[in-house]
Amino acid sequence: QVQLVESGGGLVHAGGSLRLSCAASGRTFSRYVMGWFRQAPGKEREFVAAINRSGGSTYYADSVKGRFTISRDNAKNTVYLQMNSLKPEDTGVYYCAASFSYFLTTAEGNYDYWGQGTQVTVSS
């Protein structure tokens, strides 16, 4: 069992930055592929970014490529999402998730544990 707790959300003006953190419980954090997803009001949850077990490989949705950076610190059981050049369309609840998958995966159904989410609001 893994428990995930996100933090770092808030209200920011367009063009600003935020850094989300997701702290995981347990001693097996490094065995999980980690991902970030988001859900905008009235929309389905969508993939944002993923990072492999070692942190050496990442993958991003086209909508955030070049603006967001996912990273992890296995010694601290934490995954991060640095968000720069934020746009109003980035507004939503951001969730981190952990997957037993060996490979990077963007599919929501491949993630086994989810955090409760943190709200990000970008004003224009």
PDB file of C-alpha atoms in Angstrom:
ATOM      1  CA  GLN A   1       0.000   0.000   0.000  1.00  0.00           C
ATOM      2  CA  VAL A   2       1.288   3.450  -0.939  1.00  0.00           C
ATOM      3  CA  GLN A   3      -0.162   6.723   0.253  1.00  0.00           C
ATOM      4  CA  LEU A   4       0.441   9.824  -1.843  1.00  0.00           C
ATOM      5  CA  VAL A   5       0.019  13.385  -0.602  1.00  0.00           C
ATOM      6  CA  GLU A   6       0.270  16.330  -3.007  1.00  0.00           C
ATOM      7  CA  SER A   7       1.112  19.889  -2.034  1.00  0.00           C
ATOM      8  CA  GLY A   8       2.154  23.149  -3.648  1.00  0.00           C
ATOM      9  CA  GLY A   9      -0.987  24.106  -5.495  1.00  0.00           C
ATOM     10  CA  GLY A  10      -2.419  27.612  -5.424  1.00  0.00           C
ATOM     11  CA  LEU A  11      -3.460  30.675  -7.364  1.00  0.00           C
ATOM     12  CA  VAL A  12      -1.009  32.207  -9.819  1.00  0.00           C
ATOM     13  CA  HIS A  13      -1.164  34.726 -12.656  1.00  0.00           C
ATOM     14  CA  ALA A  14      -0.635  33.612 -16.246  1.00  0.00           C
ATOM     15  CA  GLY A  15       3.062  33.377 -16.978  1.00  0.00           C
ATOM     16  CA  GLY A  16       3.885  32.481 -13.400  1.00  0.00           C
ATOM     17  CA  SER A  17       5.310  29.307 -11.895  1.00  0.00           C
ATOM     18  CA  LEU A  18       4.384  26.711  -9.313  1.00  0.00           C
ATOM     19  CA  ARG A  19       6.141  23.635  -7.993  1.00  0.00           C
ATOM     20  CA  LEU A  20       4.011  20.703  -6.960  1.00  0.00           C
ATOM     21  CA  SER A  21       5.308  18.004  -4.640  1.00  0.00           C
ATOM     22  CA  CYS A  22       3.977  14.532  -3.972  1.00  0.00           C
ATOM     23  CA  ALA A  23       5.232  12.697  -0.900  1.00  0.00           C
ATOM     24  CA  ALA A  24       4.860   8.926  -0.803  1.00  0.00           C
ATOM     25  CA  SER A  25       4.733   6.650   2.199  1.00  0.00           C
ATOM     26  CA  GLY A  26       6.517   3.328   2.372  1.00  0.00           C
ATOM     27  CA  ARG A  27       9.946   2.041   1.509  1.00  0.00           C
ATOM     28  CA  THR A  28       9.314   0.953  -2.069  1.00  0.00           C
ATOM     29  CA  PHE A  29       8.940   4.335  -3.765  1.00  0.00           C
ATOM     30  CA  SER A  30      11.799   3.675  -6.163  1.00  0.00           C
ATOM     31  CA  ARG A  31       9.934   0.648  -7.576  1.00  0.00           C
ATOM     32  CA  TYR A  32       7.140   2.798  -8.985  1.00  0.00           C
ATOM     33  CA  VAL A  33       6.742   4.732 -12.173  1.00  0.00           C
ATOM     34  CA  MET A  34       5.269   8.054 -11.078  1.00  0.00           C
ATOM     35  CA  GLY A  35       2.881  10.246 -12.992  1.00  0.00           C
ATOM     36  CA  TRP A  36       1.029  13.533 -12.777  1.00  0.00           C
ATOM     37  CA  PHE A  37      -2.509  13.944 -14.091  1.00  0.00           C
ATOM     38  CA  ARG A  38      -4.921  16.864 -14.009  1.00  0.00           C
ATOM     39  CA  GLN A  39      -8.635  17.426 -14.241  1.00  0.00           C
ATOM     40  CA  ALA A  40     -10.117  20.713 -15.371  1.00  0.00           C
ATOM     41  CA  PRO A  41     -13.657  21.701 -14.417  1.00  0.00           C
ATOM     42  CA  GLY A  42     -16.168  19.793 -16.543  1.00  0.00           C
ATOM     43  CA  LYS A  43     -13.482  17.722 -18.242  1.00  0.00           C
ATOM     44  CA  GLU A  44     -12.051  14.254 -17.880  1.00  0.00           C
ATOM     45  CA  ARG A  45      -8.797  13.662 -16.079  1.00  0.00           C
ATOM     46  CA  GLU A  46      -5.811  13.797 -18.428  1.00  0.00           C
ATOM     47  CA  PHE A  47      -2.186  12.739 -18.395  1.00  0.00           C
ATOM     48  CA  VAL A  48       0.429  15.437 -17.776  1.00  0.00           C
ATOM     49  CA  ALA A  49       3.826  13.813 -17.184  1.00  0.00           C
ATOM     50  CA  ALA A  50       5.505  10.597 -16.083  1.00  0.00           C
ATOM     51  CA  ILE A  51       8.936   9.574 -14.822  1.00  0.00           C
ATOM     52  CA  ASN A  52      10.541   6.153 -14.642  1.00  0.00           C
ATOM     53  CA  ARG A  53      11.829   4.434 -11.524  1.00  0.00           C
ATOM     54  CA  SER A  54      15.333   5.860 -11.615  1.00  0.00           C
ATOM     55  CA  GLY A  55      14.331   9.305 -12.808  1.00  0.00           C
ATOM     56  CA  GLY A  56      16.373   8.939 -15.954  1.00  0.00           C
ATOM     57  CA  SER A  57      13.464   8.950 -18.367  1.00  0.00           C
ATOM     58  CA  THR A  58      10.469  11.252 -18.603  1.00  0.00           C
ATOM     59  CA  TYR A  59       7.473  11.764 -20.865  1.00  0.00           C
ATOM     60  CA  TYR A  60       5.131  14.739 -21.252  1.00  0.00           C
ATOM     61  CA  ALA A  61       1.808  15.592 -22.759  1.00  0.00           C
ATOM     62  CA  ASP A  62       2.239  17.847 -25.786  1.00  0.00           C
ATOM     63  CA  SER A  63       0.293  20.608 -24.038  1.00  0.00           C
ATOM     64  CA  VAL A  64       2.939  20.981 -21.312  1.00  0.00           C
ATOM     65  CA  LYS A  65       6.136  19.994 -23.120  1.00  0.00           C
ATOM     66  CA  GLY A  66       8.807  22.638 -22.694  1.00  0.00           C
ATOM     67  CA  ARG A  67       6.984  24.302 -19.781  1.00  0.00           C
ATOM     68  CA  PHE A  68       6.674  21.550 -17.150  1.00  0.00           C
ATOM     69  CA  THR A  69       9.393  19.369 -15.672  1.00  0.00           C
ATOM     70  CA  ILE A  70       8.831  16.196 -13.687  1.00  0.00           C
ATOM     71  CA  SER A  71      11.551  14.953 -11.344  1.00  0.00           C
ATOM     72  CA  ARG A  72      11.906  12.652  -8.376  1.00  0.00           C
ATOM     73  CA  ASP A  73      14.074  12.194  -5.302  1.00  0.00           C
ATOM     74  CA  ASN A  74      13.972   8.538  -4.300  1.00  0.00           C
ATOM     75  CA  ALA A  75      15.838   9.255  -1.067  1.00  0.00           C
ATOM     76  CA  LYS A  76      12.999  11.577  -0.044  1.00  0.00           C
ATOM     77  CA  ASN A  77      10.170   9.459  -1.520  1.00  0.00           C
ATOM     78  CA  THR A  78       9.004  12.527  -3.401  1.00  0.00           C
ATOM     79  CA  VAL A  79       8.089  13.389  -6.974  1.00  0.00           C
ATOM     80  CA  TYR A  80       7.897  16.978  -8.205  1.00  0.00           C
ATOM     81  CA  LEU A  81       6.240  18.874 -11.020  1.00  0.00           C
ATOM     82  CA  GLN A  82       7.823  22.229 -11.837  1.00  0.00           C
ATOM     83  CA  MET A  83       5.337  24.277 -13.837  1.00  0.00           C
ATOM     84  CA  ASN A  84       6.539  27.388 -15.662  1.00  0.00           C
ATOM     85  CA  SER A  85       4.867  29.781 -18.093  1.00  0.00           C
ATOM     86  CA  LEU A  86       1.499  28.779 -16.717  1.00  0.00           C
ATOM     87  CA  LYS A  87      -1.614  29.405 -18.780  1.00  0.00           C
ATOM     88  CA  PRO A  88      -5.269  29.680 -17.739  1.00  0.00           C
ATOM     89  CA  GLU A  89      -5.905  26.348 -19.461  1.00  0.00           C
ATOM     90  CA  ASP A  90      -3.540  24.704 -16.971  1.00  0.00           C
ATOM     91  CA  THR A  91      -6.150  25.298 -14.272  1.00  0.00           C
ATOM     92  CA  GLY A  92      -7.394  22.144 -12.584  1.00  0.00           C
ATOM     93  CA  VAL A  93      -6.891  19.629  -9.825  1.00  0.00           C
ATOM     94  CA  TYR A  94      -3.491  17.977 -10.137  1.00  0.00           C
ATOM     95  CA  TYR A  95      -3.062  14.378  -9.002  1.00  0.00           C
ATOM     96  CA  CYS A  96       0.048  12.312  -8.576  1.00  0.00           C
ATOM     97  CA  ALA A  97      -0.122   8.581  -9.131  1.00  0.00           C
ATOM     98  CA  ALA A  98       2.091   5.515  -8.747  1.00  0.00           C
ATOM     99  CA  SER A  99       2.289   2.599 -11.154  1.00  0.00           C
ATOM    100  CA  PHE A 100       3.722  -0.905 -10.882  1.00  0.00           C
ATOM    101  CA  SER A 101       4.413  -0.726 -14.598  1.00  0.00           C
ATOM    102  CA  TYR A 102       8.024  -1.335 -15.579  1.00  0.00           C
ATOM    103  CA  PHE A 103       7.769   1.155 -18.434  1.00  0.00           C
ATOM    104  CA  LEU A 104       6.588   4.739 -18.577  1.00  0.00           C
ATOM    105  CA  THR A 105       2.849   4.814 -19.071  1.00  0.00           C
ATOM    106  CA  THR A 106       0.328   7.532 -19.809  1.00  0.00           C
ATOM    107  CA  ALA A 107      -2.767   5.399 -19.274  1.00  0.00           C
ATOM    108  CA  GLU A 108      -4.758   6.237 -16.176  1.00  0.00           C
ATOM    109  CA  GLY A 109      -5.771   2.600 -15.783  1.00  0.00           C
ATOM    110  CA  ASN A 110      -2.137   1.553 -15.382  1.00  0.00           C
ATOM    111  CA  TYR A 111      -1.716   3.580 -12.200  1.00  0.00           C
ATOM    112  CA  ASP A 112      -2.377   1.754  -8.959  1.00  0.00           C
ATOM    113  CA  TYR A 113      -2.317   4.464  -6.301  1.00  0.00           C
ATOM    114  CA  TRP A 114      -3.563   8.042  -6.382  1.00  0.00           C
ATOM    115  CA  GLY A 115      -3.243  11.112  -4.212  1.00  0.00           C
ATOM    116  CA  GLN A 116      -6.143  13.311  -3.205  1.00  0.00           C
ATOM    117  CA  GLY A 117      -5.187  16.124  -5.564  1.00  0.00           C
ATOM    118  CA  THR A 118      -4.123  19.735  -5.231  1.00  0.00           C
ATOM    119  CA  GLN A 119      -5.865  22.700  -6.870  1.00  0.00           C
ATOM    120  CA  VAL A 120      -3.988  24.864  -9.366  1.00  0.00           C
ATOM    121  CA  THR A 121      -5.702  28.025 -10.587  1.00  0.00           C
ATOM    122  CA  VAL A 122      -4.131  30.246 -13.240  1.00  0.00           C
ATOM    123  CA  SER A 123      -5.737  33.645 -13.698  1.00  0.00           C
ATOM    124  CA  SER A 124      -5.543  35.551 -16.966  1.00  0.00           C
TER     125      SER A 124
END
